[in-house]
Amino acid sequence: MTVDKKDLTAGNSRRNFIKTTALAAAGFMIVPRHVLGGKGFLAPSDRLMVAAVGVGGKGQSNIAKIYNGGKSEIAFLCDVDDARAATTVKNFPKAKYYKDYREMLDKEGKRIDAVVVSTPDHNHALIAMAAMQLGKHVYVEKPLTHDIYEARKLREAAERYKVVTQMGNQGSSGEGVRQLQEWLDAGVIGKVHTVYCWTNRPTWPQGLLWPSTPGVIPSTLDWDLWLGTAPFKPYIEKLVPFNWRGWWDYGTGAIGDMGAHLVEPPVKVLGLGTPLDVQCSVGTLYLDEFKRGYYPDSCPPSSHVIMNFEKTKKTKGNLKLHWMDGGIKPERPEELSPNETFGDNGVLFEGTKGKMMCGVYGANPKLLPLSRNDKVHTKKTLARVPGDVDGHYTQWAEAAIAGYGKIELSSPFDIAGPLTETLLIANLAIRGTDVPRPKADGKIAYPGRDIKLIWDKENLKVTNFDEVNQYVKREYRKGWSLGI
């Protein structure tokens, strides 16, 4: 430990100087604040001691931005794939490395303040729950969970264990969504009746049969740990590290990947709850003339979901939100000229007095027609997050240092939980299109392709098509449990 020259001022007593230098000589170790003085106590370093699970890809960037915020020490790293983790391990050579998060939490729990979860979707809930049960603050990559039941339970756990939580939808901390809300609050576009959200995702293969030929498991990858909660299947090529998103056992499809960045703005700005009902249509591949492919393990190549939300103070009656993926887009607004771009990913709000739109994260908000942006000026009534979208990370770290309930966050689990439920309710409709029902004549019907699903949010179930409720709460593989 280096003694700071600021400690050698005339105002410091000789006793404090002796104490400081003695600690330095003894090689004083930084310990978590909860060991020193309970939740919210400032450690000597004033930095959060962070453990990260899933440290390649998005995990790598999450860790870097949390560290660059200047409030956190990356103390422990965990990944099931040594090759995937290599860059982060190199960047943080002092961090102790583990392959199994359970071993890390068991051995290092007393030295950890907070846990960052950036694994594939199917293992988010178990890791986050285990950390919260130990009193650790958690930052979890979007979507919060793989299942609706998990989202509800993580939300409840965050309150029960009094820990600081944040989901990784950085746009919720951005300037754009606040500008949209200020326009709406000022009555610029009136009351909203329809919202369109669209994306070019999936940018990975979907609408596939599970390959019949097993791949060769890389020597650096622990396949069993990677599978975690999911049913055992032989390893296949190109599933890891990215294409798992298109398989229902692990990912949540296009809306799981992009919904938090596109659906969050209207949910936040309009004060929406979870949907009352949901319906959809999906794209499919045909194997031959009139022979439709059946790929129940894989998300479809495209979908259009319509969610019906209860009226709020900012909507004209119930609100219809359209989700479109696979390159499907709504009709171009009449207010856009032929050469003005619409974008591959975006959100369009249609109100009684006008329209507004934005991109991913709520970025680049615009009133339509675009000429209105030079004429309409509203007051900034909402507080901004320092650092905009990158401030999302520092906001969480500062809140964790301050302690539960001290600092308002952009996407704590009491907000992220219902948002995730909304995205996954849409997936119930998408998955429901492939749920078979035998007919009396021996043929197979797919009734989920032609109905509207009615959602009971209190009991977490669809009331008019019970077969789809199997996807509300998965059965985990033997040996894995949510621990509640």
XYZ file of C-alpha atoms in Angstrom:
484
model
C 0.000 0.000 0.000
C 1.340 3.467 -0.925
C 0.966 6.243 1.624
C -0.755 9.231 0.021
C 1.062 12.555 0.508
C -2.272 14.086 1.475
C -2.080 12.092 4.700
C 1.112 13.920 5.680
C -0.467 17.364 6.100
C -0.149 19.393 9.257
C -3.743 18.618 10.125
C -3.014 14.921 10.607
C -1.946 13.732 13.981
C 1.265 11.807 14.535
C -0.871 8.934 15.754
C -2.783 8.726 12.446
C 0.473 8.876 10.507
C 1.943 6.004 12.531
C -1.237 3.990 12.036
C -1.212 4.609 8.275
C 2.424 3.677 7.808
C 2.060 0.616 10.018
C -0.754 -0.648 7.848
C 1.331 -0.047 4.773
C 4.260 -1.933 6.225
C 2.030 -4.828 7.111
C 0.836 -5.094 3.504
C -2.726 -4.147 4.462
C -5.313 -6.021 2.384
C -8.414 -4.302 1.005
C -11.512 -6.069 2.338
C -15.157 -5.590 1.444
C -17.113 -2.902 3.265
C -19.651 -5.413 4.563
C -16.860 -7.084 6.574
C -15.750 -3.765 8.045
C -19.025 -2.212 8.964
C -22.133 -3.618 7.318
C -23.851 -2.771 4.063
C -23.057 0.725 2.859
C -19.833 1.083 4.877
C -16.999 2.530 2.807
C -13.972 0.296 2.446
C -10.529 1.927 2.786
C -10.274 2.056 -0.981
C -13.846 3.403 -1.440
C -14.123 0.855 -4.242
C -16.539 -1.980 -4.821
C -14.976 -5.450 -4.754
C -16.506 -7.087 -7.839
C -16.711 -10.702 -8.988
C -17.683 -11.287 -12.620
C -19.276 -14.440 -14.046
C -19.007 -14.706 -17.820
C -16.049 -12.545 -18.800
C -15.761 -12.854 -22.586
C -17.738 -10.982 -25.236
C -20.359 -8.795 -23.570
C -18.939 -9.769 -20.205
C -15.587 -8.356 -21.251
C -17.092 -4.972 -22.130
C -19.294 -4.930 -19.019
C -16.296 -5.527 -16.783
C -14.181 -2.907 -18.548
C -16.869 -0.232 -18.231
C -17.557 -1.036 -14.598
C -13.836 -0.793 -13.870
C -13.389 2.378 -15.935
C -16.090 4.044 -13.868
C -13.457 4.309 -11.154
C -15.617 2.911 -8.348
C -14.858 -0.795 -8.634
C -12.018 -3.256 -8.196
C -12.288 -6.368 -10.382
C -11.266 -8.918 -7.781
C -12.550 -12.241 -9.122
C -13.261 -13.632 -12.581
C -15.224 -16.738 -13.543
C -15.859 -18.345 -16.918
C -16.513 -21.867 -18.159
C -14.299 -21.253 -21.220
C -10.650 -20.390 -20.577
C -10.119 -19.240 -24.166
C -13.120 -16.930 -24.041
C -11.893 -15.489 -20.741
C -8.280 -15.005 -21.807
C -8.389 -11.303 -22.702
C -10.130 -10.274 -19.494
C -7.810 -12.442 -17.407
C -4.874 -10.702 -19.076
C -6.403 -7.269 -18.481
C -6.923 -7.969 -14.767
C -3.930 -10.088 -13.716
C -4.547 -9.551 -9.990
C -8.059 -11.002 -10.160
C -8.370 -14.617 -9.020
C -9.861 -16.849 -11.707
C -12.472 -19.610 -11.306
C -14.354 -21.842 -13.703
C -17.383 -22.621 -11.490
C -19.244 -19.682 -9.951
C -20.441 -21.887 -7.083
C -16.885 -22.592 -6.009
C -16.012 -18.917 -6.306
C -18.921 -17.790 -4.141
C -18.251 -20.530 -1.604
C -14.554 -19.737 -1.218
C -14.524 -15.981 -1.761
C -17.942 -14.865 -0.579
C -16.595 -12.886 2.356
C -14.318 -10.872 0.066
C -16.962 -9.996 -2.540
C -19.248 -6.956 -2.476
C -20.998 -7.396 -5.818
C -21.399 -9.821 -8.725
C -21.707 -9.095 -12.445
C -23.530 -11.783 -14.479
C -22.899 -11.855 -18.245
C -23.509 -15.516 -19.120
C -25.998 -16.921 -21.661
C -29.613 -16.289 -20.671
C -30.411 -19.744 -19.282
C -28.028 -19.399 -16.331
C -28.666 -15.767 -15.322
C -31.208 -16.477 -12.606
C -29.274 -19.113 -10.660
C -26.092 -17.060 -10.470
C -27.896 -13.859 -9.535
C -30.017 -15.598 -6.919
C -27.009 -17.304 -5.336
C -25.219 -13.961 -5.099
C -28.213 -12.124 -3.630
C -28.725 -14.833 -1.032
C -25.203 -14.047 0.163
C -26.076 -10.363 0.387
C -24.192 -9.363 -2.762
C -25.287 -6.563 -5.052
C -25.822 -7.761 -8.615
C -25.596 -6.422 -12.149
C -27.205 -8.849 -14.630
C -26.994 -8.612 -18.408
C -30.287 -8.419 -20.321
C -32.630 -10.138 -20.540
C -32.763 -10.487 -16.778
C -33.824 -14.131 -17.007
C -34.730 -16.927 -19.400
C -38.161 -17.620 -17.842
C -41.014 -15.469 -16.559
C -41.034 -17.268 -13.213
C -37.348 -16.503 -12.733
C -37.894 -12.802 -13.426
C -40.608 -12.626 -10.774
C -38.456 -14.460 -8.226
C -35.378 -12.273 -8.794
C -37.505 -9.175 -8.342
C -38.830 -10.505 -5.047
C -35.348 -11.571 -3.915
C -33.842 -8.128 -4.524
C -36.313 -6.648 -2.056
C -36.021 -9.509 0.410
C -32.232 -9.405 0.620
C -31.976 -5.601 0.368
C -29.311 -5.589 -2.333
C -28.638 -3.073 -5.103
C -29.597 -4.431 -8.530
C -29.296 -3.300 -12.135
C -30.085 -4.971 -15.453
C -27.777 -4.298 -18.387
C -30.073 -2.204 -20.553
C -27.859 0.851 -20.722
C -30.362 2.927 -22.651
C -32.483 3.258 -19.507
C -29.755 5.609 -18.227
C -29.504 7.524 -21.496
C -30.457 11.005 -22.592
C -32.800 9.738 -25.318
C -35.485 8.110 -23.198
C -35.602 11.198 -20.950
C -36.067 13.488 -23.940
C -38.891 11.274 -25.203
C -40.574 11.414 -21.814
C -40.258 15.207 -21.603
C -41.860 15.592 -25.037
C -44.705 13.329 -24.026
C -45.170 14.992 -20.632
C -45.350 18.356 -22.394
C -48.138 17.086 -24.652
C -46.085 17.448 -27.835
C -47.560 14.344 -29.506
C -50.721 14.039 -27.424
C -51.771 10.676 -26.033
C -50.195 7.594 -27.578
C -52.348 4.832 -29.032
C -49.830 2.667 -30.962
C -46.128 1.840 -30.694
C -43.954 -0.082 -33.164
C -40.618 -1.660 -32.193
C -38.526 -3.366 -34.861
C -35.115 -4.981 -35.250
C -32.943 -6.650 -37.868
C -32.180 -9.425 -35.370
C -31.691 -12.336 -35.445
C -28.188 -11.863 -36.800
C -27.511 -15.526 -36.013
C -29.103 -18.712 -37.419
C -32.709 -19.471 -36.414
C -35.454 -21.720 -37.742
C -33.226 -24.835 -37.666
C -33.207 -28.473 -36.680
C -30.731 -29.390 -33.959
C -27.697 -30.848 -35.796
C -27.477 -34.618 -35.726
C -23.668 -34.647 -35.794
C -21.986 -33.792 -32.483
C -19.062 -31.399 -32.529
C -15.720 -31.602 -30.787
C -15.758 -29.878 -27.403
C -12.880 -27.366 -27.194
C -10.318 -28.322 -24.569
C -10.786 -24.923 -22.918
C -14.551 -25.317 -22.457
C -16.342 -27.113 -19.616
C -19.445 -28.156 -21.550
C -21.311 -29.477 -18.515
C -20.905 -26.176 -16.660
C -21.884 -24.231 -19.778
C -25.110 -26.254 -20.039
C -25.923 -25.551 -16.397
C -29.706 -25.593 -16.050
C -30.356 -26.788 -19.620
C -31.079 -30.414 -20.604
C -27.989 -32.375 -21.537
C -27.300 -32.462 -25.264
C -24.108 -33.261 -27.146
C -21.984 -30.251 -28.005
C -22.490 -28.877 -31.519
C -20.242 -26.643 -33.586
C -20.791 -22.862 -33.536
C -23.253 -22.916 -30.642
C -20.694 -21.214 -28.413
C -20.011 -18.345 -27.963
C -22.886 -16.583 -29.781
C -25.362 -18.710 -31.737
C -26.953 -20.156 -28.589
C -29.301 -17.140 -28.792
C -31.381 -18.896 -31.442
C -32.078 -22.063 -29.404
C -34.879 -22.055 -26.822
C -32.954 -24.152 -24.292
C -30.414 -21.351 -23.876
C -31.568 -18.111 -25.492
C -34.676 -15.999 -25.774
C -34.492 -15.078 -29.447
C -34.517 -11.653 -31.019
C -36.785 -10.046 -28.431
C -34.598 -11.390 -25.636
C -31.556 -9.843 -27.266
C -32.984 -6.478 -28.334
C -36.277 -6.066 -26.488
C -34.718 -4.444 -23.433
C -33.178 -1.810 -25.723
C -36.309 -1.168 -27.819
C -39.347 -2.000 -25.678
C -37.948 -0.269 -22.588
C -38.459 3.284 -23.923
C -42.241 2.956 -24.455
C -42.685 0.962 -21.235
C -40.829 3.664 -19.296
C -42.237 6.717 -21.060
C -45.851 5.511 -21.062
C -45.820 3.836 -17.645
C -46.892 0.466 -19.033
C -47.349 -2.668 -16.957
C -47.233 -6.179 -18.385
C -49.523 -7.110 -21.320
C -53.146 -8.090 -20.886
C -52.975 -10.316 -23.943
C -50.637 -11.154 -26.794
C -50.905 -12.551 -30.328
C -48.361 -13.181 -33.038
C -47.450 -14.508 -36.447
C -44.077 -16.033 -37.283
C -41.999 -16.673 -40.365
C -41.163 -20.244 -41.291
C -39.161 -22.283 -43.769
C -40.759 -24.773 -46.133
C -39.033 -28.087 -46.840
C -40.991 -28.787 -50.018
C -44.232 -27.837 -51.719
C -46.759 -27.147 -48.957
C -44.480 -28.917 -46.455
C -43.898 -26.537 -43.600
C -40.803 -27.067 -41.501
C -41.187 -27.872 -37.808
C -38.326 -26.618 -35.637
C -39.519 -26.564 -32.009
C -35.997 -26.297 -30.566
C -35.155 -23.147 -32.494
C -36.612 -19.641 -32.489
C -38.325 -18.700 -35.780
C -36.500 -16.640 -38.411
C -38.933 -13.732 -37.961
C -41.981 -12.753 -35.959
C -44.598 -10.052 -35.474
C -46.071 -9.861 -31.977
C -48.910 -7.569 -30.897
C -49.140 -6.836 -27.174
C -52.179 -5.156 -25.632
C -51.489 -2.979 -22.562
C -53.934 -1.467 -20.124
C -54.648 2.245 -20.476
C -52.408 4.699 -18.600
C -52.575 8.490 -18.135
C -50.384 8.870 -21.210
C -52.266 6.600 -23.620
C -55.517 6.917 -25.518
C -57.291 3.821 -24.300
C -55.451 0.524 -24.242
C -52.138 0.667 -26.064
C -51.104 -1.676 -28.862
C -47.372 -2.375 -29.037
C -46.099 -4.151 -32.149
C -42.825 -6.097 -31.951
C -41.249 -6.995 -35.317
C -38.014 -8.894 -35.869
C -36.172 -10.654 -38.672
C -36.078 -7.484 -40.753
C -39.845 -6.887 -40.689
C -40.686 -3.200 -40.315
C -43.855 -1.148 -39.941
C -45.040 1.109 -42.728
C -42.865 4.190 -43.092
C -44.498 7.196 -41.427
C -46.009 9.612 -43.920
C -44.059 12.375 -42.204
C -40.745 10.941 -43.433
C -39.629 12.044 -46.880
C -38.688 9.272 -49.349
C -34.958 9.681 -48.671
C -35.085 10.051 -44.888
C -33.889 6.831 -43.249
C -36.110 4.673 -41.060
C -33.352 2.462 -39.605
C -32.824 -1.271 -39.087
C -33.725 -0.968 -35.388
C -36.110 1.551 -33.927
C -39.226 2.621 -32.056
C -42.143 4.678 -33.405
C -44.723 6.325 -31.125
C -48.035 7.348 -32.708
C -50.018 9.904 -30.721
C -53.179 11.917 -31.143
C -51.173 15.066 -31.966
C -48.116 13.677 -33.694
C -45.388 11.079 -33.789
C -41.902 10.572 -32.409
C -39.259 7.909 -32.908
C -35.887 6.764 -31.615
C -33.224 4.143 -32.170
C -31.681 1.459 -29.958
C -31.225 2.598 -26.311
C -33.747 5.366 -27.018
C -30.917 7.138 -28.809
C -31.337 9.903 -31.386
C -34.944 10.809 -30.470
C -36.823 12.695 -33.192
C -40.165 14.336 -33.628
C -41.947 13.788 -36.943
C -41.861 15.472 -39.340
C -38.180 16.136 -38.718
C -38.716 19.866 -39.203
C -40.489 19.924 -35.812
C -37.201 19.294 -34.029
C -36.020 22.830 -34.816
C -39.241 24.383 -33.586
C -40.212 22.451 -30.454
C -38.265 23.162 -27.283
C -39.260 21.669 -23.934
C -37.718 22.171 -20.506
C -35.463 19.512 -19.017
C -37.559 18.291 -16.113
C -35.863 14.929 -15.553
C -32.490 14.360 -13.940
C -29.795 13.001 -16.250
C -27.391 10.171 -15.421
C -23.794 11.443 -15.572
C -22.025 9.677 -18.420
C -25.256 8.931 -20.311
C -25.490 5.224 -21.288
C -22.000 4.430 -19.967
C -23.030 6.019 -16.690
C -25.385 3.056 -16.248
C -22.451 1.066 -14.822
C -21.117 3.745 -12.500
C -24.631 4.462 -11.257
C -24.905 0.863 -10.092
C -21.457 0.835 -8.466
C -22.104 4.092 -6.630
C -25.490 2.834 -5.444
C -23.899 -0.396 -4.190
C -21.260 1.584 -2.291
C -23.926 3.845 -0.776
C -26.085 0.898 0.247
C -29.585 -0.373 -0.499
C -32.208 2.315 -1.037
C -29.811 5.269 -0.995
C -29.479 6.050 -4.735
C -32.147 5.734 -7.425
C -31.218 3.447 -10.315
C -32.376 3.306 -13.918
C -33.087 -0.422 -14.151
C -33.298 -2.088 -10.731
C -35.063 -5.426 -10.635
C -38.370 -3.869 -9.596
C -38.306 -2.209 -13.042
C -36.263 -4.780 -14.989
C -38.316 -7.706 -13.673
C -41.679 -6.607 -15.141
C -39.956 -5.465 -18.356
C -38.405 -8.919 -18.717
C -41.758 -10.554 -17.999
C -43.236 -8.496 -20.835
C -40.583 -9.654 -23.304
C -41.009 -13.272 -22.267
C -44.812 -13.090 -22.486
C -44.253 -12.180 -26.136
C -42.100 -15.297 -26.405
C -44.958 -17.399 -25.034
C -46.965 -16.417 -28.097
C -44.019 -17.122 -30.402
C -43.307 -20.520 -28.858
C -46.999 -21.315 -28.728
C -47.141 -21.448 -32.524
C -45.179 -24.718 -32.423
C -47.080 -26.429 -29.589
C -48.770 -29.530 -31.076
C -52.170 -30.895 -30.078
C -53.253 -34.356 -31.360
C -56.621 -34.495 -33.152
C -59.178 -37.293 -33.032
C -58.314 -38.315 -36.604
C -54.657 -38.852 -35.701
C -53.461 -35.626 -37.282
C -51.721 -32.802 -35.439
C -53.149 -29.323 -34.883
C -51.279 -26.195 -33.784
C -53.984 -24.099 -32.106
C -51.492 -21.561 -30.779
C -50.991 -20.234 -34.306
C -54.448 -18.735 -34.545
C -55.408 -17.396 -31.108
C -54.823 -14.525 -28.708
C -53.223 -15.551 -25.396
C -54.855 -14.060 -22.295
C -52.325 -13.384 -19.521
C -52.964 -13.663 -15.775
C -50.097 -11.650 -14.283
C -50.900 -12.491 -10.660
C -50.750 -16.243 -11.213
C -48.175 -16.161 -14.021
C -50.137 -18.158 -16.539
C -52.010 -18.061 -19.821
C -55.651 -18.759 -19.065
C -56.889 -19.962 -22.460
C -54.082 -22.197 -23.785
C -52.592 -24.234 -20.958
C -50.000 -26.060 -23.061
C -47.906 -22.911 -23.397
C -47.565 -22.526 -19.614
C -44.811 -25.129 -19.666
C -42.539 -22.286 -20.804
C -43.348 -19.999 -17.878
C -41.152 -22.077 -15.588
C -38.630 -24.594 -16.887
C -37.616 -27.825 -15.256
C -33.893 -27.507 -14.553
C -31.446 -30.294 -15.197
C -30.825 -32.512 -12.191
C -28.346 -30.951 -9.805
C -29.346 -27.358 -10.570
C -31.784 -25.318 -8.503
C -32.872 -21.720 -7.993
C -32.401 -22.326 -4.271
C -35.767 -21.062 -3.059
